[in-house]
Coordinates of C-alpha atoms in Angstrom, one line a residue:
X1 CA 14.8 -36.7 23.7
X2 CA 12.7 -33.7 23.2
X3 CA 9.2 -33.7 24.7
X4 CA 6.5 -31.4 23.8
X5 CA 3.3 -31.7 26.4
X6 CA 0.6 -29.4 27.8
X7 CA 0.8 -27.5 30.7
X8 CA -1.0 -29.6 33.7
X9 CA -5.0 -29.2 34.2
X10 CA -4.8 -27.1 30.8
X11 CA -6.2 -28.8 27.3
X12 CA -6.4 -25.8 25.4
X13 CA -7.6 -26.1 21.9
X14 CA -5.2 -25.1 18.6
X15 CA -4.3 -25.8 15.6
X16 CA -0.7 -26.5 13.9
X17 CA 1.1 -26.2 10.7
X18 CA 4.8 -27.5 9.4
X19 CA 6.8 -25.1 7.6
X20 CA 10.4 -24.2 6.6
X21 CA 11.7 -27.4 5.6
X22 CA 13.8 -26.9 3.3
X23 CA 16.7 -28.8 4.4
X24 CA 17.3 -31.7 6.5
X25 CA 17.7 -30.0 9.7
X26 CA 15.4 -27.1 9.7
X27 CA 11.9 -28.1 10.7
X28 CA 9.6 -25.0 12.3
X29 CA 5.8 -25.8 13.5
X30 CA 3.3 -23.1 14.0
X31 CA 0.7 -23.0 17.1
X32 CA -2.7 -21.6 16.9
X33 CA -4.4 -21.0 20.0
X34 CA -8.3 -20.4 21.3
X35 CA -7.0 -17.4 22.8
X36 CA -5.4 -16.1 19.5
X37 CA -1.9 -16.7 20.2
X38 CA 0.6 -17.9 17.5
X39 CA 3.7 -19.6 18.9
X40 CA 7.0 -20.4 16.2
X41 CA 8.6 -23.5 17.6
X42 CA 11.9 -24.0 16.4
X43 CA 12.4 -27.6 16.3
X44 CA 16.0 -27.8 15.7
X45 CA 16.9 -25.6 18.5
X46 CA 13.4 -26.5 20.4
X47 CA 12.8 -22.8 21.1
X48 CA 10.5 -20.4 20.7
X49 CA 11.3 -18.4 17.8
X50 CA 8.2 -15.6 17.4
X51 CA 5.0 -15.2 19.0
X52 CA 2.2 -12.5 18.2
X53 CA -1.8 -12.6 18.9
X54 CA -4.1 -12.1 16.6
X55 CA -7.5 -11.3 18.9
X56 CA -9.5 -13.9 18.1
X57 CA -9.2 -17.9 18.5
X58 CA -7.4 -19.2 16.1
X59 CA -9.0 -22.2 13.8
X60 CA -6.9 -22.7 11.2
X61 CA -3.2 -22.4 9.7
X62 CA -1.0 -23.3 6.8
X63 CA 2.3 -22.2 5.4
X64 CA 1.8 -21.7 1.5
X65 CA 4.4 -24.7 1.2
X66 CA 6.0 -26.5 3.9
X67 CA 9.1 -27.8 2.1
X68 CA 10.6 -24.5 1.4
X69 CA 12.2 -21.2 3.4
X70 CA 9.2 -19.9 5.1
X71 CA 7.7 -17.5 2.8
X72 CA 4.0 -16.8 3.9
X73 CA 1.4 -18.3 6.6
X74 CA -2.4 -17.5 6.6
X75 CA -4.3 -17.8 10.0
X76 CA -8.1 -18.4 10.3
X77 CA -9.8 -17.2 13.5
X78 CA -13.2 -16.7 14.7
X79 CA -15.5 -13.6 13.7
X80 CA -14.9 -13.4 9.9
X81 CA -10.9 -12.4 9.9
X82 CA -8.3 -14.5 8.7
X83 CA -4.4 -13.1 8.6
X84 CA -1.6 -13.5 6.3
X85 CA 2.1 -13.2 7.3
X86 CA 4.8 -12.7 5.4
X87 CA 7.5 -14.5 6.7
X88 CA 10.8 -14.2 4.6
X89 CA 11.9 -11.3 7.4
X90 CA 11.6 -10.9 10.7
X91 CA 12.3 -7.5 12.2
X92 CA 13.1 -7.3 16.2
X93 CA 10.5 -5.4 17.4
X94 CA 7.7 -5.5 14.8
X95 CA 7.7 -8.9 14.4
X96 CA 6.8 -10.3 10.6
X97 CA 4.3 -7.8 8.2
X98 CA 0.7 -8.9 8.2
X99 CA -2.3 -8.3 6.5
X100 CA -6.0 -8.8 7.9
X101 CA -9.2 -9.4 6.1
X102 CA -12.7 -10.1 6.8
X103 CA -14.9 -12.3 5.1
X104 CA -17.8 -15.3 4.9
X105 CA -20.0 -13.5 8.0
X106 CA -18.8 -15.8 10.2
X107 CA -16.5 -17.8 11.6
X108 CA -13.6 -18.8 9.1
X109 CA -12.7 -22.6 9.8
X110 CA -9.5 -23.0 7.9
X111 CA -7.5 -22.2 4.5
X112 CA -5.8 -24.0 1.8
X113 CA -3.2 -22.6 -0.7
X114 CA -3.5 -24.0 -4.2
X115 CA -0.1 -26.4 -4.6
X116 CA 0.1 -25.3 -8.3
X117 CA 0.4 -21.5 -7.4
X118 CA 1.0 -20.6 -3.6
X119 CA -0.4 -17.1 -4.1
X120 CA -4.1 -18.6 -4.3
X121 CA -5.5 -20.2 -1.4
X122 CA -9.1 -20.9 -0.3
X123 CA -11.2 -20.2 2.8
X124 CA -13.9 -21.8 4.6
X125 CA -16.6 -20.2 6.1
X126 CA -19.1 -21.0 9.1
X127 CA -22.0 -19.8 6.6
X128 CA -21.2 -22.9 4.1
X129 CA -19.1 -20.9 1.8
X130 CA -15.2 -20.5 0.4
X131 CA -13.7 -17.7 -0.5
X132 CA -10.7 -17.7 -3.4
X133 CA -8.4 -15.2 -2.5
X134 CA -5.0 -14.2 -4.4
X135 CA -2.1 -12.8 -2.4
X136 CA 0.1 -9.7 -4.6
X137 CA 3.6 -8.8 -2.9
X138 CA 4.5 -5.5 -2.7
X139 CA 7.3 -3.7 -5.1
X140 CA 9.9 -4.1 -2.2
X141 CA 9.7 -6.9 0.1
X142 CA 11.9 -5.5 2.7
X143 CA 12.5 -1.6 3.8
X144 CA 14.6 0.2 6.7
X145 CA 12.8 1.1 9.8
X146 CA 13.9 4.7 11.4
X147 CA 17.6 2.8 12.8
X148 CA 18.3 1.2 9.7
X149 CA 17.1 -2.3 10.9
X150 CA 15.5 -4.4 7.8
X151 CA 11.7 -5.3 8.5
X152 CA 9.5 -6.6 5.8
X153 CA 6.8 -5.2 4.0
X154 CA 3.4 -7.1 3.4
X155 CA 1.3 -7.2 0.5
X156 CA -2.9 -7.0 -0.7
X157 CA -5.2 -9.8 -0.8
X158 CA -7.6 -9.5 -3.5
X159 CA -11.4 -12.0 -3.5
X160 CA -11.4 -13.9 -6.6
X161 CA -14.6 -15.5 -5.8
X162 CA -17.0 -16.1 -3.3
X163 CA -19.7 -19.4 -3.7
X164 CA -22.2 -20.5 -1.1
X165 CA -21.7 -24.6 -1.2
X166 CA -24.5 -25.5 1.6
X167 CA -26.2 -24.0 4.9
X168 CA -23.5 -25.8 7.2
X169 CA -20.2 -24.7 8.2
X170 CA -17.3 -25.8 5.6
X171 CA -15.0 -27.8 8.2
X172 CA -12.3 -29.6 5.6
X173 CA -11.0 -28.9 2.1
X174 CA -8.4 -29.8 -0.3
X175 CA -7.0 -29.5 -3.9
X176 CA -5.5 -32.2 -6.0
X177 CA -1.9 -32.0 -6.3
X178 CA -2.6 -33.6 -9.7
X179 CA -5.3 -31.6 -11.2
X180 CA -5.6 -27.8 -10.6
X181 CA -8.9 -26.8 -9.4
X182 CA -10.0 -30.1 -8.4
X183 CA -10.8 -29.8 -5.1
X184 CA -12.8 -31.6 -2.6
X185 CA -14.2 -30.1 0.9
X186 CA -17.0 -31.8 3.7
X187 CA -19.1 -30.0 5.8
X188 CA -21.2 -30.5 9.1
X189 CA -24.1 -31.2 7.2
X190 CA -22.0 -34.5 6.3
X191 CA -22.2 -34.2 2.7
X192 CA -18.7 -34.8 0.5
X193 CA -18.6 -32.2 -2.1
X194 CA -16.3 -32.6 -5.3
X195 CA -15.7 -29.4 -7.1
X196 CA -13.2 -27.5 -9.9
X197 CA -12.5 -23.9 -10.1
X198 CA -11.6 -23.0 -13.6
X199 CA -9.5 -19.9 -14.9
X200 CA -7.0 -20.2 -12.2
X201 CA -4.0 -19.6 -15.2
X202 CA -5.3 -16.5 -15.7
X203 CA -5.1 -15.4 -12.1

């Protein structure tokens, strides 16, 4: 049987995320790393199947939905950045098209996509803030590098809104599958917070 373990003396810290499920055999899960790698573990072949680094330790990681053809994945790493990859094409050299952008002053401790629309997704920041972002996809997905070889083409991320929820890091977050815009996130200050972002149709 397939074992997954950590190298011996080493307990490195990461996150992961499931992705690419969308049939019974494919499975994928995505590494994050303190150092800023991201490792693609194929499960069905239990192989590596891309790996990049993204500078800065990595806290956070989420596929937009897991139970579909990988589509996109947003990191969240240290120092204000968080990344989003587009992953419907992979190109041999280049890897998958990424976008970076900075926000909350601080450390960004993890991102959630909105399941009623997988183009809005929220990040938490050190400072006690989220950020609503909305990711637009270019005109072309896809284009022809200088040998003809198809590589993929990321989009913008625009701020839809920016609110300042307490004076301690945001640590945990998440929207009702049930409701849009309910959502409910914690903090270390150890406060519960129940909130509802309204307009998101009009998005």
């Amino acid at each position: 049987k397939a074992v997954v373990s950590t190298q011996s003396g080493h307990y490195g810290r990461g996150t992961v995320a499931f992705g690419n499920s969308y049939t019974e055999a494919e499975r994928v899960v995505a590494a994050g790393y303190d150092n800023g790698d991201i490792k693609l573990f194929d499960l069905r072949s239990m192989s590596v199947r891309w790996e990049t680094n993204v500078k800065n330790g990595v806290c956070g990681l989420q596929f937009d939905r897991k139970d579909i053809l990988m589509n996109k994945l947003v990191a969240t790493t240290l120092e204000s950045k968080f990344v989003t990859f587009d992953m419907r094409t992979h190109h041999p050299k280049n890897g998958y098209p990424s976008v970076v952008e900075k926000a909350h002053k601080s450390t960004i401790w993890g991102v959630r996509h909105l399941p009623q629309n997988r183009d809005i997704y929220m990040t938490l920041g050190g400072n006690g803030s989220v950020c609503l972002w909305k990711y637009n996809y270019p005109k072309e997905r896809t284009k022809q590098d200088s040998d003809g070889v198809e590589m993929g083409v990321a989009g913008t991320v625009d701020q839809v809104q920016n609110v300042v929820l307490g004076t301690q890091p945001i640590s945990a977050f998440d929207w009702s599958p049930d409701k849009e815009g309910l959502c409910v996130c914690s903090g270390f200050d150890q406060t519960v917070r129940v909130c509802i972002v309204t307009r998101l149709k009009s998005l």
